[in-house]
Structure formats: C-alpha cells, structure tokens
Amino acid sequence: MKTRITELLGVKYPIIQGGMAWVAENHLAAAVSEAGGLGLIGGANAPGEVIRDYIRKVKEVTEKPFGVNVMLMSPYADDVAKVVVEEGVKVVTTGAGNPEKYMDLWKSAGIRVIPVVASVALAKRMEKYGADAVVAEGTESGGHIGEATTMTLVPQVVDTVSIPVIAAGGIGDGRGLAASFMLGAEAVQMGTRFLVAKECIVHQNYKDRVLKAKDIDSSVTGRSHGHPVRCLRNQMTREYVKLENEGKSFEELEYLTLGALRKAVQEGDVTMGTVMAGQIAGMVSKEQTCKEIIEEIMAQAETLLNVGKGV
Ligand code: TUI
C-alpha cells in the first residue's frame, strides 16, 4: 500500500506509532520500525539527554527509519529540538502546540517535519511553514486532545492542504485504517493499540486496564482549564472532574496530575495515576507483538480496500 507518506518516510506500511509520553521509549519505537511501520520516541517532558540516549539505543537495534515526537509544552522542548538535529534523526513530529520556531532549524537539517494538528487553521499554517505532512488528530485520541472528531477533521484538513495527511484518533484496526483512507488520509497514527504491544514497557496493570476497558470508559480532565486530557476513568479522574466542576483552578488541581502519568506507566498505579488512552481502548482486547499488530491491521485493511475495487 504505497502512498506519499510511505515514500516520504521510507517505510513499508502506512502506520505510525504515536509518540506517547513516558510510554514510547526505545523498545517500542524500535519494534514498530522493525515491523515496517514508523516507530516514534516520545519526547514528553524528558530532558534532551534522555532522548539522545533513546535515539542511540534505537539505532543500535534497527537500521529502519524512526522518528521523535517533540512535545511542545515540555520545559525541555528547545533542548530536544537541538538533540534531534545533532543525532541525525530523519523524522520529527510535534504535539501540543505550534512548532513554527523550530521549522527553519529542522528543515535546514533535512528533517521531515510532521506537526500533529487538531484544527484546519494550524494545518494550513504548518503547510505554509514548510511541513512535509500533518497528522490530523481527532478528539477520540488519548492524552492531550483537541475538539474535532477524526471523522470531521481529517477530510477538512485533506481539502485544505496539498501535503499528505495522516489520520489519528480512534483508529485501532484495519477498518479504521481503511476508513481513514476513504477520508483522504495517506497513513494512520495509532497509540492505544500499541500500548498493549508485547514490546511496550508500560506496567502490566496499565495494559490490563486498557484490555478491560469498555467503549465509554474514558474521561476528559482539564477541559475547563484549556488543557483537556483523555484518560481512562478512575478515582483520580473522578476527583479531578468533581473539583473542576466546583470551579477549582488549574493550580489547585495540579497536585492530582503531577507525576500521575509516571505513577501509572511505571508503578502500575491505575487508581490515582493517569491512564492515558483513546476511545478505541474498548476495542483493544489482546496483547500482541508490534509485528503481529501491524500485519493484522494491514491484512484487514487491504481486504476492505480491495472490495471497493471489485477484487
Ligand atoms: O500532544 C498530543 N498528545 C499528548 S501530549 C501529552 S503529554 C501531556 N501530559 C499532560 C498534560 C498535557 C500534555 C499527552 N498527549 N497530541 C497532539 C495534539 N496536539 N493534540 C492536540 C494538539 C494541539 C492542540 C492545540 C496542537 C496545537 C494546538 O494549538 C496550537 C496553536 O498555537 O494553535
């Protein structure tokens, strides 16, 4: 299934793994890339040197292309932005902000730059600033989210820009990939399905929570503060949303989320930790290797897309 994205990135399959904070480290990124997708290291809130170490570790185990996601709200974003250039990373995606100030630096280093956008306006602006492609991420996603759904955002971005569009948010199987292609996307980005990959280092409690999740098990914290984050419902989200509804400020609620993602990912605290996952969690029901996940999705999507061609 060749598209402008598989050509641009030099990958076999049009599948990109989301650069999930604390989750997408060297093991997951390397496994996805080895399996023919594009693995991403999630920059998250980590210092540049931590990301440098991950980059070197991925290079030790695969010669396939991989990328780094720069989380723009991170206090270390400037630092990570330089590290990707120094380490010769080929692909950078960005999240949770506008990466304009880094575009010249990255483009002159020959990096393929793919901002994640949650609106048509930002997609248009990114194209103007030289982005090679955009990820149009719907509100079904886990983590930091925008308002528009994938179904509405992707075709509107496709209609607006000429660069290729990657769909994200609520995609977890071959049907999601095929549907994204119908909307005009040329690849998909998936996070939640890779959370339960055998190579993914998240705590087993986190994986089990995702595997047991039902369709309506996610909740959005921080809407009233302009920092909406989708995660699976637990004691933390219930307390957060209750206090938010009582009008508590972002600063007053920070104690609930500080370090909470690390608590869930590393310590397996799925009661008071932040269990970021997308709405597709209800459909993720088995642990597989990255290779199994990617090959299963591709086989299913190819069958579905060929039906339309009368094969
Ligand atoms: O970035 C993500 N998802 C993330 S980042 C993250 S780490 C985090 N942890 C706790 C609190 C906050 C973040 C977890 N998940 N997805 C890409 C994404 N970008 N979704 C939405 C956006 C976005 C939203 C508004 C991008 C740009 C934007 O506006 C920029 C502008 O200036 O217009």
XYZ file of C-alpha atoms and ligand atoms in Angstrom:
344
model
C 0.000 0.000 0.000
C 2.236 2.790 -1.281
C 1.282 6.378 -0.510
C 3.095 9.702 -0.425
C 3.728 9.009 3.275
C 5.345 5.589 2.814
C 7.537 7.172 0.114
C 8.377 10.241 2.218
C 9.325 8.179 5.260
C 10.807 5.165 3.502
C 8.571 2.712 5.379
C 6.808 -0.430 4.192
C 3.427 0.229 5.822
C 1.405 3.451 6.282
C 1.314 3.026 10.058
C 2.933 5.415 12.531
C 3.099 4.754 16.251
C 2.048 7.684 18.446
C 4.839 9.339 20.422
C 3.189 8.591 23.751
C 4.667 10.352 26.781
C 6.580 8.003 29.160
C 5.484 5.035 27.016
C 7.135 5.463 23.629
C 10.762 4.830 24.524
C 13.415 2.946 22.575
C 11.925 -0.560 22.806
C 8.519 0.308 21.363
C 9.883 2.647 18.683
C 12.452 0.089 17.515
C 9.878 -2.734 17.403
C 7.390 -0.731 15.331
C 10.090 0.377 12.890
C 11.479 -3.165 12.588
C 7.945 -4.345 11.791
C 7.713 -1.932 8.852
C 5.853 0.991 10.429
C 7.349 4.231 11.718
C 8.312 3.999 15.388
C 8.452 7.215 17.378
C 10.289 8.097 20.561
C 8.056 10.341 22.683
C 9.995 13.399 23.858
C 7.343 14.067 26.540
C 8.738 16.111 29.452
C 12.131 14.394 29.314
C 15.464 16.273 29.126
C 17.355 16.207 25.814
C 19.998 13.805 27.108
C 17.382 11.149 27.918
C 16.059 11.402 24.367
C 19.605 11.282 22.966
C 20.117 8.018 24.820
C 16.857 6.552 23.438
C 17.802 7.621 19.891
C 21.171 5.878 20.157
C 19.549 2.742 21.566
C 17.066 2.546 18.675
C 19.928 2.953 16.187
C 21.759 0.043 17.842
C 18.922 -2.380 17.067
C 17.415 -1.231 13.786
C 18.528 0.406 10.586
C 14.933 1.197 9.662
C 13.627 4.780 9.797
C 12.227 6.069 13.077
C 11.320 9.477 14.462
C 10.994 11.590 17.596
C 7.890 13.393 18.833
C 8.693 16.781 20.364
C 6.088 17.677 22.987
C 5.958 21.451 22.709
C 4.614 22.092 26.226
C 7.714 20.462 27.696
C 10.199 22.719 29.507
C 12.878 20.790 27.567
C 11.369 21.301 24.092
C 14.247 23.621 22.967
C 16.732 21.082 24.215
C 15.075 18.108 22.446
C 14.691 20.217 19.276
C 18.514 20.521 19.132
C 19.216 16.904 20.069
C 17.205 15.570 17.108
C 19.376 17.631 14.757
C 22.641 16.593 16.433
C 21.677 12.917 16.323
C 20.642 13.000 12.669
C 17.026 11.962 13.310
C 15.165 11.752 9.989
C 11.576 12.419 11.102
C 10.152 14.732 13.745
C 6.520 15.012 14.771
C 5.323 17.648 17.215
C 2.405 17.788 19.625
C 0.516 20.074 21.983
C 1.469 23.340 20.296
C 2.757 25.240 17.297
C 6.310 24.267 16.201
C 6.920 27.320 13.952
C 10.012 28.486 15.802
C 11.845 25.195 15.092
C 10.878 24.784 11.436
C 13.933 26.500 9.903
C 16.347 24.582 12.136
C 14.778 21.226 11.302
C 14.202 21.862 7.607
C 17.787 23.006 7.077
C 18.964 19.785 8.741
C 16.929 17.821 6.169
C 14.467 16.513 8.759
C 10.972 15.504 7.634
C 8.700 17.613 9.833
C 5.199 16.372 10.615
C 3.252 18.502 13.104
C 0.242 16.978 14.850
C -2.689 19.357 14.430
C -6.185 19.419 15.862
C -7.565 22.122 13.526
C -7.655 23.095 9.860
C -6.161 26.509 10.720
C -2.988 25.018 12.208
C -2.679 22.509 9.342
C -2.771 25.376 6.833
C -0.203 27.353 8.786
C 2.105 24.354 9.075
C 1.987 23.777 5.321
C 2.951 27.426 4.791
C 5.925 26.994 7.147
C 7.229 24.008 5.193
C 5.775 20.959 6.963
C 6.184 17.775 4.893
C 2.882 16.314 6.108
C 0.483 16.737 9.031
C -1.135 14.345 11.463
C -4.804 15.342 11.833
C -5.635 14.111 15.315
C -9.254 13.788 16.409
C -10.607 14.112 19.922
C -11.003 10.322 20.194
C -7.266 10.158 20.953
C -5.724 9.573 24.326
C -3.709 12.269 26.076
C -3.828 15.957 25.164
C -6.690 16.474 22.709
C -8.486 18.991 20.521
C -12.249 19.322 19.947
C -12.924 17.992 16.434
C -13.559 14.330 15.757
C -11.360 12.335 13.385
C -14.305 11.793 11.029
C -14.819 15.555 10.621
C -11.242 16.815 10.972
C -9.446 14.543 8.509
C -11.485 15.342 5.355
C -11.491 19.057 6.162
C -7.702 19.071 6.525
C -7.364 16.972 3.346
C -9.496 19.523 1.472
C -7.371 22.421 2.719
C -3.732 21.361 2.330
C -1.777 19.786 -0.525
C 0.728 17.965 1.673
C -0.213 14.419 2.726
C -2.393 13.910 5.782
C -2.061 11.189 8.418
C -5.218 10.361 10.387
C -5.127 9.806 14.154
C -7.661 9.348 16.918
C -9.904 6.326 17.336
C -8.028 4.127 14.872
C -7.178 0.674 16.173
C -7.676 -1.877 13.411
C -7.853 -2.418 9.662
C -11.348 -0.948 9.485
C -10.034 2.294 10.983
C -7.150 2.349 8.520
C -9.448 1.694 5.548
C -11.921 4.334 6.759
C -9.096 6.856 7.142
C -8.046 6.206 3.553
C -11.654 6.787 2.466
C -11.438 10.190 4.186
C -8.345 11.037 2.144
C -5.594 10.183 4.648
C -2.432 8.507 3.344
C -1.380 6.861 6.619
C -2.601 6.464 10.178
C -1.049 7.128 13.559
C -2.073 4.824 16.402
C -1.229 4.982 20.078
C -3.681 2.971 22.162
C -3.342 -0.281 20.193
C 0.443 -0.152 20.712
C 0.041 0.410 24.481
C -0.570 -3.316 24.890
C 2.163 -4.424 22.487
C 4.466 -7.061 23.963
C 7.452 -4.750 23.410
C 5.740 -1.844 25.186
C 7.250 -1.220 28.625
C 4.139 0.119 30.397
C 3.257 -1.626 33.656
C 1.049 -4.717 33.281
C -1.679 -3.045 35.395
C -1.870 -0.293 32.748
C -2.113 -2.845 29.942
C -4.806 -4.782 31.846
C -6.820 -1.591 32.378
C -6.735 -0.917 28.612
C -7.573 -4.535 27.771
C -10.587 -4.451 30.117
C -11.816 -1.009 29.035
C -15.266 -0.618 27.509
C -16.376 1.848 24.841
C -17.303 4.675 27.233
C -14.587 4.186 29.838
C -12.542 7.279 29.046
C -12.985 10.659 30.622
C -11.543 14.096 29.847
C -9.877 16.075 32.621
C -8.821 19.705 32.353
C -11.453 20.900 29.863
C -12.257 23.971 31.958
C -8.556 24.912 32.119
C -7.869 24.645 28.398
C -5.703 21.524 28.831
C -8.047 18.661 28.002
C -6.502 15.234 28.566
C -8.295 11.955 27.770
C -7.601 9.055 30.085
C -9.379 6.012 31.423
C -11.778 6.752 34.265
C -10.540 6.040 37.801
C -10.502 7.602 41.248
C -8.134 10.345 40.051
C -10.332 11.418 37.097
C -13.496 11.306 39.260
C -11.905 13.554 41.905
C -10.431 15.844 39.240
C -13.676 16.326 37.320
C -15.693 16.814 40.541
C -13.330 19.532 41.788
C -13.175 21.063 38.297
C -16.984 21.272 38.272
C -16.785 23.037 41.649
C -14.672 25.708 39.945
C -11.216 24.800 41.309
C -8.338 26.345 39.364
C -5.666 24.530 37.353
C -3.107 25.305 40.077
C -5.370 23.922 42.820
C -5.800 20.654 40.906
C -2.225 20.199 39.767
C -1.450 18.021 42.792
C -3.717 15.334 41.313
C -1.888 15.105 37.990
C 1.722 15.904 38.918
C 3.738 12.799 38.234
C 0.487 10.863 37.766
C 1.343 9.548 34.291
C 4.670 8.180 35.528
C 2.853 6.629 38.506
C 0.547 4.730 36.151
C 3.118 3.807 33.489
C 5.984 2.767 35.761
C 4.428 1.873 39.116
C 1.161 0.495 37.764
C -0.962 2.781 39.939
C -4.134 2.730 37.849
C -6.246 4.142 40.705
C -4.617 7.525 41.296
C -2.356 7.563 38.232
C -3.201 8.989 34.799
C -4.048 6.119 32.430
C -3.957 7.969 29.104
C -5.745 6.036 26.344
C -8.066 6.791 23.460
C -11.732 5.937 22.953
C -10.656 2.909 20.938
C -9.465 1.200 24.159
C -12.766 -0.733 24.264
C -11.732 -2.496 21.073
C -8.195 -3.380 22.147
C -8.501 -6.869 23.524
C -5.242 -8.746 23.085
C -1.527 -8.387 23.677
C 0.486 -8.977 20.514
C 3.916 -8.126 19.176
C 4.193 -4.963 17.084
C 4.732 -7.145 14.025
C 1.511 -9.081 14.697
C -0.444 -5.867 15.280
C 0.800 -4.219 12.088
C 0.394 -7.295 9.882
C -3.112 -7.989 11.187
C -4.190 -4.395 10.540
C -2.672 -4.340 7.066
C -4.286 -7.648 6.031
C -7.696 -6.477 7.236
C -7.381 -3.058 5.587
C -6.168 -4.486 2.285
C -9.166 -6.846 2.119
C -11.566 -3.998 2.834
C -9.979 -1.585 0.391
C -9.841 -4.216 -2.354
C -13.576 -4.870 -2.009
C -14.122 -1.376 -3.400
C -12.008 -2.294 -6.417
C -14.174 -5.337 -7.126
C -11.408 -7.854 -6.314
O 0.307 16.120 22.001
C -0.568 15.297 21.869
N -0.915 14.448 22.856
C -0.314 14.380 24.080
S 0.969 15.323 24.624
C 0.906 14.579 26.108
S 1.981 14.998 27.415
C 0.934 15.891 28.394
N 0.733 15.439 29.608
C -0.060 16.090 30.439
C -0.699 17.266 30.059
C -0.526 17.714 28.804
C 0.302 17.019 27.929
C -0.060 13.656 26.134
N -0.734 13.555 24.994
N -1.287 15.223 20.744
C -1.103 16.131 19.682
C -2.032 17.262 19.823
N -1.695 18.492 19.596
N -3.310 17.190 20.211
C -3.790 18.463 20.208
C -2.760 19.259 19.811
C -2.750 20.676 19.658
C -3.659 21.474 20.333
C -3.625 22.848 20.170
C -1.800 21.254 18.829
C -1.769 22.625 18.679
C -2.681 23.401 19.350
O -2.703 24.751 19.216
C -1.517 25.380 18.829
C -1.768 26.758 18.383
O -0.931 27.605 18.708
O -2.768 26.966 17.683
